[in-house]
PDB file of C-alpha atoms in Angstrom:
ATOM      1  CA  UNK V 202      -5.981 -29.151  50.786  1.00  0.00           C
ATOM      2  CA  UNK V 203      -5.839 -28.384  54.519  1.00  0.00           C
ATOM      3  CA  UNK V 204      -2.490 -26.243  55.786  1.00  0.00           C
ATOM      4  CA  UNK V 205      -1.385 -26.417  59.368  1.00  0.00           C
ATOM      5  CA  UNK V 206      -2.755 -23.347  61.247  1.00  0.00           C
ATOM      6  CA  UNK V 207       0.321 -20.964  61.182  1.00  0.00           C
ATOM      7  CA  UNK V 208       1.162 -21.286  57.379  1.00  0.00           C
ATOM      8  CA  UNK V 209      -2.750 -20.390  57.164  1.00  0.00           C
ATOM      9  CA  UNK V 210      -1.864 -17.651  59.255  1.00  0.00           C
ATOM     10  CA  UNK V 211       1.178 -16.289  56.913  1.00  0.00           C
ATOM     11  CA  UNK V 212      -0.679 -16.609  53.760  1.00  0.00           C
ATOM     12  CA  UNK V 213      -4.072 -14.780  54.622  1.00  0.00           C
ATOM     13  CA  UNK V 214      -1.700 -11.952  56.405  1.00  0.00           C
ATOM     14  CA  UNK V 215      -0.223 -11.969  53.443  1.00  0.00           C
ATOM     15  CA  UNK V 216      -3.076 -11.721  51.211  1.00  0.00           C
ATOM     16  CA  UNK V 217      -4.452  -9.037  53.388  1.00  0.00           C
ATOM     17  CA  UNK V 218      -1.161  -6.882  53.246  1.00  0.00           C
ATOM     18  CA  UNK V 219      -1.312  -7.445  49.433  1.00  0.00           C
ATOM     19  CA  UNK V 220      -4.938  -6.128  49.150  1.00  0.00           C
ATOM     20  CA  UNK V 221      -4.303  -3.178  51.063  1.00  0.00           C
ATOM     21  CA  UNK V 222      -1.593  -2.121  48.537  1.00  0.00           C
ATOM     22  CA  UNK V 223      -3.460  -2.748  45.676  1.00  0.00           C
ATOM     23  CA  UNK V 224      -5.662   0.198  45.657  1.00  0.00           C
ATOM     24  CA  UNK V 225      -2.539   2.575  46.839  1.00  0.00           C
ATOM     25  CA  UNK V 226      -0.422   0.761  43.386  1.00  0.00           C
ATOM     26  CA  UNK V 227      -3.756   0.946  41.552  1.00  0.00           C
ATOM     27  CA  UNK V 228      -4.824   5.023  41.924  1.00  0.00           C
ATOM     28  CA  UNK V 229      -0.978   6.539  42.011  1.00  0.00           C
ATOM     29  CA  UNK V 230      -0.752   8.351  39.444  1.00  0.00           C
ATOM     30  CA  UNK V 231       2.478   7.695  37.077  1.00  0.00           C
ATOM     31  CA  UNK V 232       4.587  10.728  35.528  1.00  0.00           C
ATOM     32  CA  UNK V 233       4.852   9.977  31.878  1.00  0.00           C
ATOM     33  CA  UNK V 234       7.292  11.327  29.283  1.00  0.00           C
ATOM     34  CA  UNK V 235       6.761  12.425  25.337  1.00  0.00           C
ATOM     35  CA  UNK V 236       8.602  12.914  22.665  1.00  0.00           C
ATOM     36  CA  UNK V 237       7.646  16.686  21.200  1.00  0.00           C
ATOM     37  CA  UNK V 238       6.656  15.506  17.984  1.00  0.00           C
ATOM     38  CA  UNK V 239       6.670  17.517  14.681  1.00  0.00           C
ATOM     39  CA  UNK V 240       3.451  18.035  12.825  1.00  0.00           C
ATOM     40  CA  UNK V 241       1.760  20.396  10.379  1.00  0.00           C
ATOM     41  CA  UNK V 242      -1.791  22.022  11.208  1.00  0.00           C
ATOM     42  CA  UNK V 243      -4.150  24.396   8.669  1.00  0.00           C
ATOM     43  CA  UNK V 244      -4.052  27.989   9.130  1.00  0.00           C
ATOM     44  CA  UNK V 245      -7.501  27.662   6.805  1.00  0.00           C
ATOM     45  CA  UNK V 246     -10.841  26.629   9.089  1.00  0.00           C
ATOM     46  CA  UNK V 247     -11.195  26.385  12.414  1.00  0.00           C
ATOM     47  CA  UNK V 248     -11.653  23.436  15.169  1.00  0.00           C
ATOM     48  CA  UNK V 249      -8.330  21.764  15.006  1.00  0.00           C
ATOM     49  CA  UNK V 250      -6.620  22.199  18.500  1.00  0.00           C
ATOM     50  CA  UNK V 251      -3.526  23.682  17.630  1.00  0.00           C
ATOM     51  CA  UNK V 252      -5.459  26.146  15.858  1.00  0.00           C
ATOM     52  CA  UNK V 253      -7.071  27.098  19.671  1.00  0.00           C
ATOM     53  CA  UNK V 254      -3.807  27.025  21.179  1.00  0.00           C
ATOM     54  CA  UNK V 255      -2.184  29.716  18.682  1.00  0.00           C
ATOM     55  CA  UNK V 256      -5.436  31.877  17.648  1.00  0.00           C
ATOM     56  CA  UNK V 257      -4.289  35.124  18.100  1.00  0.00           C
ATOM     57  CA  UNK V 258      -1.517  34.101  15.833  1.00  0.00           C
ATOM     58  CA  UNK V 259      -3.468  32.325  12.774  1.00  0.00           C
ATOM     59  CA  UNK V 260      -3.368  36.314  10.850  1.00  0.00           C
ATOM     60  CA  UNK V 261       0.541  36.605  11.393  1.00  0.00           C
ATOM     61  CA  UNK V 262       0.578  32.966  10.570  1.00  0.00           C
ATOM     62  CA  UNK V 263      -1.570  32.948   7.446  1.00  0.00           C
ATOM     63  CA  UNK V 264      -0.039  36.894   6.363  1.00  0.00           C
ATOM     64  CA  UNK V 265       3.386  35.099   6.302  1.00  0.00           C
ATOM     65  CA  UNK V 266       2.456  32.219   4.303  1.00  0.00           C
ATOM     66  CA  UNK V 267       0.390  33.812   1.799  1.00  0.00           C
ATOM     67  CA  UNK V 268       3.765  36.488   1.680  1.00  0.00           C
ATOM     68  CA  UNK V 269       5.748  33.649   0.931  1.00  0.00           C
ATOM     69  CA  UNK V 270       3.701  31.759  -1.787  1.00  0.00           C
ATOM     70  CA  UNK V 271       3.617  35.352  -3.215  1.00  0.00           C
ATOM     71  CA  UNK V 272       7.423  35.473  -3.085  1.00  0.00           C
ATOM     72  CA  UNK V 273       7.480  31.577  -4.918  1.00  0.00           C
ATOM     73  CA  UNK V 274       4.664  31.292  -6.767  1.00  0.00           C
ATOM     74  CA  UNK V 275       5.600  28.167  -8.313  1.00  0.00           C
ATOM     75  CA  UNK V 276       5.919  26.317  -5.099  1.00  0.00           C
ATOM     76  CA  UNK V 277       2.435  25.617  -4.799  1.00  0.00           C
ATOM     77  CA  UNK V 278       2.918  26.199  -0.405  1.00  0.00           C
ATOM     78  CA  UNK V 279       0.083  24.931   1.619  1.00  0.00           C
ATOM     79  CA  UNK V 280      -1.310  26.913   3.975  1.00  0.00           C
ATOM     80  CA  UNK V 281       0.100  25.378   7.095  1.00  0.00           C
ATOM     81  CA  UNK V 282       2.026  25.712  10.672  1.00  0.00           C
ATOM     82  CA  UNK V 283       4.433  23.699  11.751  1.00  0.00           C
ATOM     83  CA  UNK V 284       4.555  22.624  15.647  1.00  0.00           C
ATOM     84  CA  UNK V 285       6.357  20.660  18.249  1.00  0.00           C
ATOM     85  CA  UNK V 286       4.092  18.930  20.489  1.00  0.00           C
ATOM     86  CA  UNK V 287       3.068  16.570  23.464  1.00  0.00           C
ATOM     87  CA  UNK V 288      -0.109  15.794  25.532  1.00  0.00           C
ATOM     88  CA  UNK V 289      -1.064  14.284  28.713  1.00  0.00           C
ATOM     89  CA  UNK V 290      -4.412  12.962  29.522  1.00  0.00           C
ATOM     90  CA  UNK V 291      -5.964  11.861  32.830  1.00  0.00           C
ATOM     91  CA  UNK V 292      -9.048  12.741  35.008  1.00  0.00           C
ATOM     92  CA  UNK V 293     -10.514  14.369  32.304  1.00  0.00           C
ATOM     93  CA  UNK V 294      -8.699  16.912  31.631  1.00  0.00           C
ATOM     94  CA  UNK V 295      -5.698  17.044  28.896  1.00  0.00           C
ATOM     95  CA  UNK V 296      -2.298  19.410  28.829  1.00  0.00           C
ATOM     96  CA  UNK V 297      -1.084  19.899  25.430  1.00  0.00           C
ATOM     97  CA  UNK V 298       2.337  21.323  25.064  1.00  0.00           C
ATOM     98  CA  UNK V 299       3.110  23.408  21.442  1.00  0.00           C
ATOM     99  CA  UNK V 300       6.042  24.903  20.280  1.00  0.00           C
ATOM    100  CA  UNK V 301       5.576  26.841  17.336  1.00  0.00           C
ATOM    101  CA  UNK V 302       7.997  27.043  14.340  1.00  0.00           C
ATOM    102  CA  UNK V 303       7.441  30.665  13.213  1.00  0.00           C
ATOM    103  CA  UNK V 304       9.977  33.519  15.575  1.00  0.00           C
ATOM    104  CA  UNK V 305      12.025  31.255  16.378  1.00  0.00           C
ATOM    105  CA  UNK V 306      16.002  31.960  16.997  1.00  0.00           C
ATOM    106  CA  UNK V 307      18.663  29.835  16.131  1.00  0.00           C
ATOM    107  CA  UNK V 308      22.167  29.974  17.049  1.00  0.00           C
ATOM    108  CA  UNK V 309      25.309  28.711  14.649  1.00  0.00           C
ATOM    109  CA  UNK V 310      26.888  27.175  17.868  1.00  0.00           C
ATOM    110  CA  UNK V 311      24.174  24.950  18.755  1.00  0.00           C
ATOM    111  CA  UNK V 312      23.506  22.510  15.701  1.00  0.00           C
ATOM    112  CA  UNK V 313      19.888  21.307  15.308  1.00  0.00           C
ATOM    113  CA  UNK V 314      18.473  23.841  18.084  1.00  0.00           C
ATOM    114  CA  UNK V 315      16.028  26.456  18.138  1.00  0.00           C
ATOM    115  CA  UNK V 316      14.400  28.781  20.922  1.00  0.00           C
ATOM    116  CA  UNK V 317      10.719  28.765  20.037  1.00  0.00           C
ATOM    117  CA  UNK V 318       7.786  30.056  21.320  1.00  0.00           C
ATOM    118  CA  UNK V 319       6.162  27.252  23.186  1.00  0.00           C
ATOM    119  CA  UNK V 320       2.121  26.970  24.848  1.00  0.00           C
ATOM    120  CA  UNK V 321       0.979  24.986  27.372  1.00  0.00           C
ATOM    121  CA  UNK V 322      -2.850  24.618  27.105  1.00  0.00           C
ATOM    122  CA  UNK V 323      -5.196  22.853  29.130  1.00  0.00           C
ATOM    123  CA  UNK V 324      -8.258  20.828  27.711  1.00  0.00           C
ATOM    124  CA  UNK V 325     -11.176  20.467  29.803  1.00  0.00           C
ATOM    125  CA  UNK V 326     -14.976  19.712  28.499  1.00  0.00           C
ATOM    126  CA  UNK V 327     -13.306  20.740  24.868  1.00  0.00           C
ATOM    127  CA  UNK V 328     -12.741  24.256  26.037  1.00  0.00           C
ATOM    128  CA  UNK V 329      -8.884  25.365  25.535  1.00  0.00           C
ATOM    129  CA  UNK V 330      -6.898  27.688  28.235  1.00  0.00           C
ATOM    130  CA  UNK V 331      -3.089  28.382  27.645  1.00  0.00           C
ATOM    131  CA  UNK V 332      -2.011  28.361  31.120  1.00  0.00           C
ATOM    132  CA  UNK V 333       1.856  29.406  30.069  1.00  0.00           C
ATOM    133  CA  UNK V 334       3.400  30.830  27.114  1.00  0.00           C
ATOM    134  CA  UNK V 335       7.012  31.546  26.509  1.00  0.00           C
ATOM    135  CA  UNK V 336       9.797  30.233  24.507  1.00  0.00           C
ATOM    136  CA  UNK V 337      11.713  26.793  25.012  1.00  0.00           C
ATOM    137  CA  UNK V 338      15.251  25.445  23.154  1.00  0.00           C
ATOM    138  CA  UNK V 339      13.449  22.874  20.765  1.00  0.00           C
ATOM    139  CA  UNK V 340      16.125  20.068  19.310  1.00  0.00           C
ATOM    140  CA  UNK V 341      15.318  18.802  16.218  1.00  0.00           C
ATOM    141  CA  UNK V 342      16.697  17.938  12.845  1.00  0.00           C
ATOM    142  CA  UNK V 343      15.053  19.626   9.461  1.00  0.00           C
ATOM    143  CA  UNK V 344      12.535  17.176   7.979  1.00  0.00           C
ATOM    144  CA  UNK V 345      11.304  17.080   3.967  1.00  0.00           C
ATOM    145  CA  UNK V 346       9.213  20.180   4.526  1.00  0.00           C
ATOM    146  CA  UNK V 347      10.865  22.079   7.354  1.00  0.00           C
ATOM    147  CA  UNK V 348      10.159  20.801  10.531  1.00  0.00           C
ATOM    148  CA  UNK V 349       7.548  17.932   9.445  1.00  0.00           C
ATOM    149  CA  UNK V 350       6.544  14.602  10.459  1.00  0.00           C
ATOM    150  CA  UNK V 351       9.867  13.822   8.694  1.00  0.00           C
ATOM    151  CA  UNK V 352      11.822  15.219  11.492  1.00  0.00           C
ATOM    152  CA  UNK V 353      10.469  12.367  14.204  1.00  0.00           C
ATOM    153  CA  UNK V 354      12.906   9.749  12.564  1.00  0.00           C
ATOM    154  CA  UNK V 355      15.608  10.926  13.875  1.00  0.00           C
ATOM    155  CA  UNK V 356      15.973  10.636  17.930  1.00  0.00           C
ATOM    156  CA  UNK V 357      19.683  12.078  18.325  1.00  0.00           C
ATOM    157  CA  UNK V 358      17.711  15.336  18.009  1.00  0.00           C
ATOM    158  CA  UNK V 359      14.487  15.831  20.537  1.00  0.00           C
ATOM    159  CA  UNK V 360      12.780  17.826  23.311  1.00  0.00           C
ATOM    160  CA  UNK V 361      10.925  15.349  25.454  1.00  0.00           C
ATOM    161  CA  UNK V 362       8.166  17.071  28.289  1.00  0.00           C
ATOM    162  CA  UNK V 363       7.280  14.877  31.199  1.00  0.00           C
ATOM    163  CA  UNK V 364       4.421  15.783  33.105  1.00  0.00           C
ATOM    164  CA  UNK V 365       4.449  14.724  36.859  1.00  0.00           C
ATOM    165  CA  UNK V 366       0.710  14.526  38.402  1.00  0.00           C
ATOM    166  CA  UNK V 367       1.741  14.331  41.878  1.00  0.00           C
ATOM    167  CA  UNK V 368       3.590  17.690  41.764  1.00  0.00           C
ATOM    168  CA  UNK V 369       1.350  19.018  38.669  1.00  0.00           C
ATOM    169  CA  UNK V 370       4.468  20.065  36.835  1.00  0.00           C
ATOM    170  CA  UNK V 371       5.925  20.035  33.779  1.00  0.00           C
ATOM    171  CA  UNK V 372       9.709  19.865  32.666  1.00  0.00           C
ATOM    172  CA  UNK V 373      11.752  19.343  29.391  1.00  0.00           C
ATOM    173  CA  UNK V 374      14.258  17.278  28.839  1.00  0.00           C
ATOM    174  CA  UNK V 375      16.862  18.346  25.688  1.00  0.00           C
ATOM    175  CA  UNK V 376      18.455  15.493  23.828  1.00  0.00           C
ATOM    176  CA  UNK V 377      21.404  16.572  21.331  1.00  0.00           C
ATOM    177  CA  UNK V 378      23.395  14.438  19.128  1.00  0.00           C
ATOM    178  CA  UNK V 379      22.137  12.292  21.825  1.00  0.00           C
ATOM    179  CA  UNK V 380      22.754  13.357  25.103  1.00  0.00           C
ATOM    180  CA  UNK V 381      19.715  14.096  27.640  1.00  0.00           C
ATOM    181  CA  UNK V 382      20.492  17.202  29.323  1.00  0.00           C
ATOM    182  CA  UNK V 383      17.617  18.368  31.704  1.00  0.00           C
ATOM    183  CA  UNK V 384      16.412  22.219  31.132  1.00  0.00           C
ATOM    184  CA  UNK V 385      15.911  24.003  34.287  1.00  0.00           C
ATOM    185  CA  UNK V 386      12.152  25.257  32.425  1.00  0.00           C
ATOM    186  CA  UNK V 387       9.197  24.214  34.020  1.00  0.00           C
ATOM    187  CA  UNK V 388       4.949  25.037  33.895  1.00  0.00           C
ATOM    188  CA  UNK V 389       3.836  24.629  37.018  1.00  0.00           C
ATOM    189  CA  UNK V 390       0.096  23.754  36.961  1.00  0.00           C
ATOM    190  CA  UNK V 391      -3.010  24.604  38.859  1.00  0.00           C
TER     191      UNK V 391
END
């Protein structure tokens, strides 16, 4: 079908406009957000990332558990950690945030919140680096086992990270009995 010269005109400037966009739209990176979520990892073996990210805690860790299956034998406790975590991925490299439920504080005024010690570790090549560690309010609600993969159900309780590439930062959002309430915390990355 033949179009009359200046709607040709408008349609290939507009084609060109739209292809010079595309690779700007196509290479931007996007900030993403995560849910912390609540998992369990082995204090027995080695190789499991969260293991990496809390070495130099895996004695404390594993002297604490085996105290406590001494203290209730008939429990039958596996010998486990319990963490709060997120991770980005992109251009090879991965951040993995990890909040750790062992020290943390509590407070009777703030229901479902704790002030953990939290990692941030990059992944690069399969080497781990913790490129921040300090503590973080973590909300969450108690799960079957402490703070298990139970505890994701509920959302009214939840620490979210979001990880911006452009400014190579991460910050925390805190949601309680369902209000998001951003935390002035944030790893600024290399």
């Amino acid at each position: 079908m033949a179009l009359p010269g200046n709607v040709k005109e408008v349609v290939m400037s507009a084609a060109t406009v739209i292809a010079l966009f595309i690779p700007l739209t196509a290479g931007a990176a996007q900030a993403e957000s995560h849910r912390l979520i609540a998992q369990e990892f082995s204090l027995v073996g080695a190789g499991d990332l969260q293991s990496a990210i809390w070495a130099d805690k895996l004695p404390q860790l594993q002297a604490s558990r085996s105290a406590l299956q001494r203290a209730a034998p008939s429990a039958h406790l596996k010998s486990i950690a319990q963490v709060w975590t997120a991770t980005f991925a992109g251009n090879g490299r991965s951040y993995v945030v990890s909040a750790i439920n062992d020290g943390c504080e509590s407070s009777s005024a703030a229901e479902n919140a704790l002030i953990c010690p939290v990692r941030v570790a990059e992944v690069v090549g399969g080497k781990v680096q913790v490129v921040a560690d300090t503590t973080l309010p973590i909300s969450s609600v108690r799960g079957n086992a402490g703070y298990d993969a139970s505890s994701n159900a509920n959302s009214q309780y939840m620490t979210i990270a979001s990880f911006d590439p452009v400014s190579r930062a991460i910050s925390f959002t805190d949601v309680s009995a369902g209000q998001r309430t951003a935390l002035s915390f944030r790893v600024n990355l290399q």
